[in-house]
Amino acid sequence: MVAEPPAQPAPAARRPGAGTPRRSRRGRLPGRQDWSTWPHYQAAERGFRGYWYPVAFSSKITGRPTAVTLLGERIMVMRDRGTVYALKDRCPHRGVPLSHGDQQFPGTVSCVYHGWTFDLRSGDLVAAITDGPSSPICGKVTQPTFETAERLGMVWIFVGDGEDAHPIDEQLPEELVDNPAVVGVRLQRRAGDWRFAVENGYDEGHAKYLHRTSLWRLFKPMPVHNDTRIVKRGRWIYRVQDRQYWEADFPGLGKWSGQAWYKLRPPKENAGNSNIGNTGGSQKVDETIAAQDFPGFASVSMPGVLRIAYPRFIHYEFYVPVDAGEHLYVGVMAGFRRGIRTLPFYAKYLGAVRWLFHGQFSGQDKWMVEVTDAPPERLYRPDDSLLQWRRLAEDVTKARTGQLRAEGLTGEDPEPEAVP
């Protein structure tokens, strides 16, 4: 007689009597645990060196030293006889910030502690006031300096690794250099990784859902989803909308739409400018904007510059790394006009756009950047825009580090990690 095997308990995945397995409470978590696919990008917690960054309104930089933090570096900025200068914000004597100092002699800044005095242009120590005119320390110390420029009503600083700064106009959006423009600007120091800010700005999907509640979009139709591809032209990558879907049926759930009775009607198919503005508007496009012949309305370039082309203006966002987990948001709205034609732009910007667009609308992005926690992450189809941005950053930075090594300057490649 053969003994029968003991009865086996029901599988843990099934409830007694149930016909379908019970789902695990562990869920299905993201597969990408880090950004090691892009080692330069993963290492850029404090930003990419070798670029110009806006740090303050020009009107805020005066003859009194001012402290700014850029890419994790504390920098003292001040104006002398019309020119802006920037030095490392740490006196080499005892480490007191030079931004606490003042100006005792033209063309210099003096540390508040012992009167060590530095030439603003060269960074040379030219006097140690409390050691007298013949102090032997003079000529033996040179403070690090940074190149500066002024554009769009702001002070810009170049942070590199010892190389000469490239001309700032080579980094600015080309149409801002070549055409007269009137601008409205907002600067705001914000919490959150600067990379999250860039990725939010260039993100394909969030505007259609997150911003549907913004006052700026109250009367504007928004597509539910798009057929989108990424196109590279020069130093920019563009999101190109091949087709917009204004409503959609979700199986087993129902219909969802970005339209409403009080919103403007979406444009007809092939309206001609669906890649200018992200609501599919059919306004006549400004001549200067049309002349740029942008492949898509949204584009991004290094070191984190977003450009959104609308029919009558272009909006730019510069995401400036302050330190790990903190960045400076710089929003620039530009209209390509001059003379008396700038007055309506100013009236509209100060009366409405500043509060609706640079305020509540941008505030929704600010909130998302603050609460984003990635990696780990599980991306979906519209996130090709994020992947292409990361690849652009990786490729450009790898080329730069190679050039630095060839010139005998620092700039080692981060060690790539194995991708699981």
PDB file of N, CA and C in Angstrom, residues 118-205:
ATOM      1  N   PHE A 118      41.844  93.355  -1.545  1.00  0.00           N
ATOM      2  CA  PHE A 118      42.085  92.651  -2.806  1.00  0.00           C
ATOM      3  C   PHE A 118      41.680  93.508  -3.993  1.00  0.00           C
ATOM      4  N   ASP A 119      42.508  93.453  -5.037  1.00  0.00           N
ATOM      5  CA  ASP A 119      42.171  94.105  -6.299  1.00  0.00           C
ATOM      6  C   ASP A 119      41.000  93.354  -6.934  1.00  0.00           C
ATOM      7  N   LEU A 120      39.960  94.073  -7.301  1.00  0.00           N
ATOM      8  CA  LEU A 120      38.762  93.425  -7.814  1.00  0.00           C
ATOM      9  C   LEU A 120      38.980  92.761  -9.162  1.00  0.00           C
ATOM     10  N   ARG A 121      39.849  93.331  -9.977  1.00  0.00           N
ATOM     11  CA  ARG A 121      40.048  92.785 -11.320  1.00  0.00           C
ATOM     12  C   ARG A 121      40.923  91.530 -11.284  1.00  0.00           C
ATOM     13  N   SER A 122      42.040  91.596 -10.580  1.00  0.00           N
ATOM     14  CA  SER A 122      43.015  90.495 -10.610  1.00  0.00           C
ATOM     15  C   SER A 122      42.890  89.526  -9.447  1.00  0.00           C
ATOM     16  N   GLY A 123      42.282  89.971  -8.338  1.00  0.00           N
ATOM     17  CA  GLY A 123      42.231  89.159  -7.126  1.00  0.00           C
ATOM     18  C   GLY A 123      43.484  89.254  -6.277  1.00  0.00           C
ATOM     19  N   ASP A 124      44.487  90.039  -6.709  1.00  0.00           N
ATOM     20  CA  ASP A 124      45.742  90.154  -5.955  1.00  0.00           C
ATOM     21  C   ASP A 124      45.521  90.843  -4.612  1.00  0.00           C
ATOM     22  N   LEU A 125      46.213  90.364  -3.576  1.00  0.00           N
ATOM     23  CA  LEU A 125      46.227  91.053  -2.291  1.00  0.00           C
ATOM     24  C   LEU A 125      47.147  92.269  -2.418  1.00  0.00           C
ATOM     25  N   VAL A 126      46.548  93.452  -2.324  1.00  0.00           N
ATOM     26  CA  VAL A 126      47.333  94.675  -2.557  1.00  0.00           C
ATOM     27  C   VAL A 126      47.591  95.449  -1.277  1.00  0.00           C
ATOM     28  N   ALA A 127      46.938  95.071  -0.185  1.00  0.00           N
ATOM     29  CA  ALA A 127      47.205  95.715   1.103  1.00  0.00           C
ATOM     30  C   ALA A 127      46.689  94.827   2.221  1.00  0.00           C
ATOM     31  N   ALA A 128      47.415  94.855   3.348  1.00  0.00           N
ATOM     32  CA  ALA A 128      46.936  94.264   4.601  1.00  0.00           C
ATOM     33  C   ALA A 128      46.941  95.418   5.592  1.00  0.00           C
ATOM     34  N   ILE A 129      45.821  96.109   5.683  1.00  0.00           N
ATOM     35  CA  ILE A 129      45.761  97.410   6.353  1.00  0.00           C
ATOM     36  C   ILE A 129      46.332  97.362   7.761  1.00  0.00           C
ATOM     37  N   THR A 130      46.030  96.330   8.514  1.00  0.00           N
ATOM     38  CA  THR A 130      46.481  96.281   9.913  1.00  0.00           C
ATOM     39  C   THR A 130      47.938  95.838  10.043  1.00  0.00           C
ATOM     40  N   ASP A 131      48.631  95.614   8.922  1.00  0.00           N
ATOM     41  CA  ASP A 131      50.059  95.300   8.963  1.00  0.00           C
ATOM     42  C   ASP A 131      50.886  96.405   8.317  1.00  0.00           C
ATOM     43  N   GLY A 132      50.222  97.503   7.952  1.00  0.00           N
ATOM     44  CA  GLY A 132      50.939  98.649   7.423  1.00  0.00           C
ATOM     45  C   GLY A 132      51.240  98.538   5.939  1.00  0.00           C
ATOM     46  N   PRO A 133      51.704  99.647   5.334  1.00  0.00           N
ATOM     47  CA  PRO A 133      51.941  99.710   3.885  1.00  0.00           C
ATOM     48  C   PRO A 133      53.027  98.763   3.391  1.00  0.00           C
ATOM     49  N   SER A 134      53.944  98.324   4.271  1.00  0.00           N
ATOM     50  CA  SER A 134      55.051  97.477   3.818  1.00  0.00           C
ATOM     51  C   SER A 134      54.834  96.010   4.169  1.00  0.00           C
ATOM     52  N   SER A 135      53.601  95.596   4.366  1.00  0.00           N
ATOM     53  CA  SER A 135      53.328  94.216   4.756  1.00  0.00           C
ATOM     54  C   SER A 135      53.903  93.238   3.738  1.00  0.00           C
ATOM     55  N   PRO A 136      54.724  92.278   4.183  1.00  0.00           N
ATOM     56  CA  PRO A 136      55.347  91.338   3.242  1.00  0.00           C
ATOM     57  C   PRO A 136      54.372  90.307   2.665  1.00  0.00           C
ATOM     58  N   ILE A 137      53.154  90.223   3.200  1.00  0.00           N
ATOM     59  CA  ILE A 137      52.193  89.253   2.665  1.00  0.00           C
ATOM     60  C   ILE A 137      51.656  89.692   1.312  1.00  0.00           C
ATOM     61  N   CYS A 138      51.726  90.999   1.057  1.00  0.00           N
ATOM     62  CA  CYS A 138      51.217  91.509  -0.221  1.00  0.00           C
ATOM     63  C   CYS A 138      52.048  90.959  -1.382  1.00  0.00           C
ATOM     64  N   GLY A 139      51.378  90.612  -2.441  1.00  0.00           N
ATOM     65  CA  GLY A 139      52.053  90.036  -3.597  1.00  0.00           C
ATOM     66  C   GLY A 139      52.215  88.536  -3.514  1.00  0.00           C
ATOM     67  N   LYS A 140      51.844  87.939  -2.382  1.00  0.00           N
ATOM     68  CA  LYS A 140      51.995  86.488  -2.202  1.00  0.00           C
ATOM     69  C   LYS A 140      50.652  85.753  -2.211  1.00  0.00           C
ATOM     70  N   VAL A 141      49.561  86.493  -2.294  1.00  0.00           N
ATOM     71  CA  VAL A 141      48.227  85.894  -2.237  1.00  0.00           C
ATOM     72  C   VAL A 141      47.384  86.448  -3.379  1.00  0.00           C
ATOM     73  N   THR A 142      46.701  85.570  -4.094  1.00  0.00           N
ATOM     74  CA  THR A 142      45.779  85.983  -5.144  1.00  0.00           C
ATOM     75  C   THR A 142      44.451  85.256  -4.942  1.00  0.00           C
ATOM     76  N   GLN A 143      43.425  86.018  -4.793  1.00  0.00           N
ATOM     77  CA  GLN A 143      42.082  85.469  -4.577  1.00  0.00           C
ATOM     78  C   GLN A 143      41.494  84.984  -5.903  1.00  0.00           C
ATOM     79  N   PRO A 144      40.845  83.801  -5.946  1.00  0.00           N
ATOM     80  CA  PRO A 144      40.183  83.350  -7.181  1.00  0.00           C
ATOM     81  C   PRO A 144      39.117  84.348  -7.640  1.00  0.00           C
ATOM     82  N   THR A 145      39.063  84.588  -8.951  1.00  0.00           N
ATOM     83  CA  THR A 145      38.079  85.504  -9.530  1.00  0.00           C
ATOM     84  C   THR A 145      37.212  84.758 -10.543  1.00  0.00           C
ATOM     85  N   PHE A 146      36.088  85.387 -10.899  1.00  0.00           N
ATOM     86  CA  PHE A 146      35.152  84.813 -11.854  1.00  0.00           C
ATOM     87  C   PHE A 146      34.797  85.869 -12.893  1.00  0.00           C
ATOM     88  N   GLU A 147      34.670  85.436 -14.144  1.00  0.00           N
ATOM     89  CA  GLU A 147      34.263  86.359 -15.203  1.00  0.00           C
ATOM     90  C   GLU A 147      32.783  86.688 -15.057  1.00  0.00           C
ATOM     91  N   THR A 148      32.422  87.929 -15.380  1.00  0.00           N
ATOM     92  CA  THR A 148      31.040  88.383 -15.266  1.00  0.00           C
ATOM     93  C   THR A 148      30.592  89.045 -16.566  1.00  0.00           C
ATOM     94  N   ALA A 149      29.293  89.120 -16.723  1.00  0.00           N
ATOM     95  CA  ALA A 149      28.692  89.817 -17.863  1.00  0.00           C
ATOM     96  C   ALA A 149      27.305  90.268 -17.442  1.00  0.00           C
ATOM     97  N   GLU A 150      26.719  91.194 -18.205  1.00  0.00           N
ATOM     98  CA  GLU A 150      25.351  91.661 -17.947  1.00  0.00           C
ATOM     99  C   GLU A 150      24.536  91.539 -19.221  1.00  0.00           C
ATOM    100  N   ARG A 151      23.432  90.809 -19.132  1.00  0.00           N
ATOM    101  CA  ARG A 151      22.504  90.617 -20.238  1.00  0.00           C
ATOM    102  C   ARG A 151      21.095  90.496 -19.673  1.00  0.00           C
ATOM    103  N   LEU A 152      20.126  90.967 -20.428  1.00  0.00           N
ATOM    104  CA  LEU A 152      18.703  90.836 -20.079  1.00  0.00           C
ATOM    105  C   LEU A 152      18.392  91.426 -18.708  1.00  0.00           C
ATOM    106  N   GLY A 153      19.144  92.443 -18.327  1.00  0.00           N
ATOM    107  CA  GLY A 153      18.914  93.091 -17.040  1.00  0.00           C
ATOM    108  C   GLY A 153      19.425  92.299 -15.861  1.00  0.00           C
ATOM    109  N   MET A 154      20.296  91.311 -16.105  1.00  0.00           N
ATOM    110  CA  MET A 154      20.817  90.464 -15.033  1.00  0.00           C
ATOM    111  C   MET A 154      22.334  90.370 -15.089  1.00  0.00           C
ATOM    112  N   VAL A 155      22.931  90.037 -13.940  1.00  0.00           N
ATOM    113  CA  VAL A 155      24.354  89.749 -13.841  1.00  0.00           C
ATOM    114  C   VAL A 155      24.545  88.247 -14.022  1.00  0.00           C
ATOM    115  N   TRP A 156      25.499  87.881 -14.881  1.00  0.00           N
ATOM    116  CA  TRP A 156      25.816  86.493 -15.157  1.00  0.00           C
ATOM    117  C   TRP A 156      27.244  86.213 -14.714  1.00  0.00           C
ATOM    118  N   ILE A 157      27.500  84.992 -14.224  1.00  0.00           N
ATOM    119  CA  ILE A 157      28.835  84.584 -13.778  1.00  0.00           C
ATOM    120  C   ILE A 157      29.201  83.280 -14.469  1.00  0.00           C
ATOM    121  N   PHE A 158      30.450  83.206 -14.908  1.00  0.00           N
ATOM    122  CA  PHE A 158      30.972  81.984 -15.516  1.00  0.00           C
ATOM    123  C   PHE A 158      31.738  81.200 -14.465  1.00  0.00           C
ATOM    124  N   VAL A 159      31.366  79.937 -14.287  1.00  0.00           N
ATOM    125  CA  VAL A 159      32.074  79.045 -13.369  1.00  0.00           C
ATOM    126  C   VAL A 159      32.661  77.910 -14.187  1.00  0.00           C
ATOM    127  N   GLY A 160      33.986  77.847 -14.239  1.00  0.00           N
ATOM    128  CA  GLY A 160      34.647  76.816 -15.022  1.00  0.00           C
ATOM    129  C   GLY A 160      35.663  76.054 -14.206  1.00  0.00           C
ATOM    130  N   ASP A 161      36.613  75.451 -14.911  1.00  0.00           N
ATOM    131  CA  ASP A 161      37.679  74.677 -14.280  1.00  0.00           C
ATOM    132  C   ASP A 161      39.037  75.213 -14.691  1.00  0.00           C
ATOM    133  N   GLY A 162      39.121  76.522 -14.861  1.00  0.00           N
ATOM    134  CA  GLY A 162      40.380  77.146 -15.228  1.00  0.00           C
ATOM    135  C   GLY A 162      40.446  77.577 -16.671  1.00  0.00           C
ATOM    136  N   GLU A 163      39.472  77.163 -17.483  1.00  0.00           N
ATOM    137  CA  GLU A 163      39.476  77.565 -18.890  1.00  0.00           C
ATOM    138  C   GLU A 163      38.910  78.974 -19.040  1.00  0.00           C
ATOM    139  N   ASP A 164      39.241  79.627 -20.164  1.00  0.00           N
ATOM    140  CA  ASP A 164      38.660  80.931 -20.449  1.00  0.00           C
ATOM    141  C   ASP A 164      37.177  80.760 -20.768  1.00  0.00           C
ATOM    142  N   ALA A 165      36.395  81.737 -20.354  1.00  0.00           N
ATOM    143  CA  ALA A 165      34.964  81.679 -20.626  1.00  0.00           C
ATOM    144  C   ALA A 165      34.697  81.908 -22.107  1.00  0.00           C
ATOM    145  N   HIS A 166      33.777  81.136 -22.658  1.00  0.00           N
ATOM    146  CA  HIS A 166      33.332  81.418 -24.022  1.00  0.00           C
ATOM    147  C   HIS A 166      32.454  82.665 -24.004  1.00  0.00           C
ATOM    148  N   PRO A 167      32.313  83.373 -25.125  1.00  0.00           N
ATOM    149  CA  PRO A 167      31.449  84.566 -25.146  1.00  0.00           C
ATOM    150  C   PRO A 167      30.026  84.200 -24.705  1.00  0.00           C
ATOM    151  N   ILE A 168      29.459  85.003 -23.841  1.00  0.00           N
ATOM    152  CA  ILE A 168      28.143  84.687 -23.305  1.00  0.00           C
ATOM    153  C   ILE A 168      27.076  84.632 -24.392  1.00  0.00           C
ATOM    154  N   ASP A 169      27.222  85.429 -25.442  1.00  0.00           N
ATOM    155  CA  ASP A 169      26.213  85.424 -26.507  1.00  0.00           C
ATOM    156  C   ASP A 169      26.159  84.092 -27.249  1.00  0.00           C
ATOM    157  N   GLU A 170      27.221  83.296 -27.158  1.00  0.00           N
ATOM    158  CA  GLU A 170      27.189  81.971 -27.766  1.00  0.00           C
ATOM    159  C   GLU A 170      26.300  81.014 -26.994  1.00  0.00           C
ATOM    160  N   GLN A 171      25.982  81.357 -25.749  1.00  0.00           N
ATOM    161  CA  GLN A 171      25.183  80.470 -24.907  1.00  0.00           C
ATOM    162  C   GLN A 171      23.722  80.905 -24.832  1.00  0.00           C
ATOM    163  N   LEU A 172      23.473  82.204 -25.005  1.00  0.00           N
ATOM    164  CA  LEU A 172      22.099  82.697 -24.954  1.00  0.00           C
ATOM    165  C   LEU A 172      21.306  82.188 -26.153  1.00  0.00           C
ATOM    166  N   PRO A 173      19.985  82.051 -26.021  1.00  0.00           N
ATOM    167  CA  PRO A 173      19.169  81.706 -27.193  1.00  0.00           C
ATOM    168  C   PRO A 173      19.443  82.676 -28.337  1.00  0.00           C
ATOM    169  N   GLU A 174      19.650  82.140 -29.521  1.00  0.00           N
ATOM    170  CA  GLU A 174      20.122  82.933 -30.651  1.00  0.00           C
ATOM    171  C   GLU A 174      19.214  84.121 -30.963  1.00  0.00           C
ATOM    172  N   GLU A 175      17.903  83.920 -30.884  1.00  0.00           N
ATOM    173  CA  GLU A 175      16.974  84.992 -31.254  1.00  0.00           C
ATOM    174  C   GLU A 175      17.012  86.151 -30.267  1.00  0.00           C
ATOM    175  N   LEU A 176      17.454  85.897 -29.025  1.00  0.00           N
ATOM    176  CA  LEU A 176      17.584  86.987 -28.062  1.00  0.00           C
ATOM    177  C   LEU A 176      18.812  87.836 -28.340  1.00  0.00           C
ATOM    178  N   VAL A 177      19.795  87.260 -29.009  1.00  0.00           N
ATOM    179  CA  VAL A 177      21.015  87.996 -29.345  1.00  0.00           C
ATOM    180  C   VAL A 177      20.823  88.814 -30.611  1.00  0.00           C
ATOM    181  N   ASP A 178      20.088  88.262 -31.571  1.00  0.00           N
ATOM    182  CA  ASP A 178      20.006  88.849 -32.903  1.00  0.00           C
ATOM    183  C   ASP A 178      18.853  89.824 -33.106  1.00  0.00           C
ATOM    184  N   ASN A 179      17.920  89.914 -32.151  1.00  0.00           N
ATOM    185  CA  ASN A 179      16.725  90.741 -32.356  1.00  0.00           C
ATOM    186  C   ASN A 179      16.434  91.603 -31.134  1.00  0.00           C
ATOM    187  N   PRO A 180      15.891  92.809 -31.345  1.00  0.00           N
ATOM    188  CA  PRO A 180      15.474  93.622 -30.194  1.00  0.00           C
ATOM    189  C   PRO A 180      14.320  92.945 -29.485  1.00  0.00           C
ATOM    190  N   ALA A 181      14.340  92.988 -28.157  1.00  0.00           N
ATOM    191  CA  ALA A 181      13.296  92.316 -27.381  1.00  0.00           C
ATOM    192  C   ALA A 181      13.029  93.088 -26.103  1.00  0.00           C
ATOM    193  N   VAL A 182      11.803  93.001 -25.636  1.00  0.00           N
ATOM    194  CA  VAL A 182      11.408  93.525 -24.337  1.00  0.00           C
ATOM    195  C   VAL A 182      11.121  92.318 -23.452  1.00  0.00           C
ATOM    196  N   VAL A 183      11.573  92.359 -22.191  1.00  0.00           N
ATOM    197  CA  VAL A 183      11.472  91.172 -21.350  1.00  0.00           C
ATOM    198  C   VAL A 183      10.826  91.491 -20.006  1.00  0.00           C
ATOM    199  N   GLY A 184      10.149  90.482 -19.484  1.00  0.00           N
ATOM    200  CA  GLY A 184       9.690  90.467 -18.105  1.00  0.00           C
ATOM    201  C   GLY A 184      10.374  89.308 -17.420  1.00  0.00           C
ATOM    202  N   VAL A 185      10.993  89.559 -16.256  1.00  0.00           N
ATOM    203  CA  VAL A 185      11.855  88.560 -15.630  1.00  0.00           C
ATOM    204  C   VAL A 185      11.423  88.307 -14.193  1.00  0.00           C
ATOM    205  N   ARG A 186      11.466  87.039 -13.802  1.00  0.00           N
ATOM    206  CA  ARG A 186      11.274  86.687 -12.399  1.00  0.00           C
ATOM    207  C   ARG A 186      12.438  85.820 -11.934  1.00  0.00           C
ATOM    208  N   LEU A 187      13.043  86.186 -10.804  1.00  0.00           N
ATOM    209  CA  LEU A 187      14.079  85.384 -10.154  1.00  0.00           C
ATOM    210  C   LEU A 187      13.546  84.927  -8.805  1.00  0.00           C
ATOM    211  N   GLN A 188      13.660  83.638  -8.530  1.00  0.00           N
ATOM    212  CA  GLN A 188      13.187  83.115  -7.250  1.00  0.00           C
ATOM    213  C   GLN A 188      14.050  81.933  -6.823  1.00  0.00           C
ATOM    214  N   ARG A 189      14.594  82.021  -5.634  1.00  0.00           N
ATOM    215  CA  ARG A 189      15.359  80.899  -5.087  1.00  0.00           C
ATOM    216  C   ARG A 189      14.370  79.837  -4.614  1.00  0.00           C
ATOM    217  N   ARG A 190      14.593  78.597  -5.059  1.00  0.00           N
ATOM    218  CA  ARG A 190      13.632  77.535  -4.797  1.00  0.00           C
ATOM    219  C   ARG A 190      14.327  76.293  -4.250  1.00  0.00           C
ATOM    220  N   ALA A 191      13.593  75.554  -3.445  1.00  0.00           N
ATOM    221  CA  ALA A 191      14.056  74.256  -2.984  1.00  0.00           C
ATOM    222  C   ALA A 191      13.875  73.244  -4.105  1.00  0.00           C
ATOM    223  N   GLY A 192      14.688  72.186  -4.084  1.00  0.00           N
ATOM    224  CA  GLY A 192      14.570  71.132  -5.075  1.00  0.00           C
ATOM    225  C   GLY A 192      15.783  71.061  -5.976  1.00  0.00           C
ATOM    226  N   ASP A 193      16.097  69.856  -6.398  1.00  0.00           N
ATOM    227  CA  ASP A 193      17.232  69.592  -7.284  1.00  0.00           C
ATOM    228  C   ASP A 193      17.029  70.320  -8.608  1.00  0.00           C
ATOM    229  N   TRP A 194      18.054  71.018  -9.072  1.00  0.00           N
ATOM    230  CA  TRP A 194      17.941  71.769 -10.334  1.00  0.00           C
ATOM    231  C   TRP A 194      17.609  70.839 -11.492  1.00  0.00           C
ATOM    232  N   ARG A 195      18.053  69.581 -11.417  1.00  0.00           N
ATOM    233  CA  ARG A 195      17.758  68.637 -12.493  1.00  0.00           C
ATOM    234  C   ARG A 195      16.269  68.326 -12.556  1.00  0.00           C
ATOM    235  N   PHE A 196      15.616  68.265 -11.396  1.00  0.00           N
ATOM    236  CA  PHE A 196      14.167  68.066 -11.396  1.00  0.00           C
ATOM    237  C   PHE A 196      13.467  69.242 -12.070  1.00  0.00           C
ATOM    238  N   ALA A 197      14.024  70.453 -11.878  1.00  0.00           N
ATOM    239  CA  ALA A 197      13.419  71.640 -12.485  1.00  0.00           C
ATOM    240  C   ALA A 197      13.520  71.590 -14.002  1.00  0.00           C
ATOM    241  N   VAL A 198      14.703  71.209 -14.531  1.00  0.00           N
ATOM    242  CA  VAL A 198      14.845  71.091 -15.985  1.00  0.00           C
ATOM    243  C   VAL A 198      13.914  70.021 -16.519  1.00  0.00           C
ATOM    244  N   GLU A 199      13.895  68.883 -15.863  1.00  0.00           N
ATOM    245  CA  GLU A 199      13.088  67.766 -16.339  1.00  0.00           C
ATOM    246  C   GLU A 199      11.602  68.099 -16.283  1.00  0.00           C
ATOM    247  N   ASN A 200      11.185  68.827 -15.263  1.00  0.00           N
ATOM    248  CA  ASN A 200       9.798  69.266 -15.208  1.00  0.00           C
ATOM    249  C   ASN A 200       9.480  70.198 -16.368  1.00  0.00           C
ATOM    250  N   GLY A 201      10.380  71.135 -16.647  1.00  0.00           N
ATOM    251  CA  GLY A 201      10.120  72.092 -17.712  1.00  0.00           C
ATOM    252  C   GLY A 201      10.007  71.447 -19.077  1.00  0.00           C
ATOM    253  N   TYR A 202      10.857  70.462 -19.345  1.00  0.00           N
ATOM    254  CA  TYR A 202      10.874  69.826 -20.667  1.00  0.00           C
ATOM    255  C   TYR A 202       9.972  68.594 -20.725  1.00  0.00           C
ATOM    256  N   ASP A 203       9.400  68.228 -19.608  1.00  0.00           N
ATOM    257  CA  ASP A 203       8.537  67.052 -19.504  1.00  0.00           C
ATOM    258  C   ASP A 203       7.361  67.144 -20.484  1.00  0.00           C
ATOM    259  N   GLU A 204       7.078  66.042 -21.162  1.00  0.00           N
ATOM    260  CA  GLU A 204       6.015  66.011 -22.169  1.00  0.00           C
ATOM    261  C   GLU A 204       4.616  65.996 -21.559  1.00  0.00           C
ATOM    262  N   GLY A 205       4.430  65.302 -20.436  1.00  0.00           N
ATOM    263  CA  GLY A 205       3.079  65.011 -19.994  1.00  0.00           C
ATOM    264  C   GLY A 205       2.469  65.936 -18.958  1.00  0.00           C
TER     265      GLY A 205
END
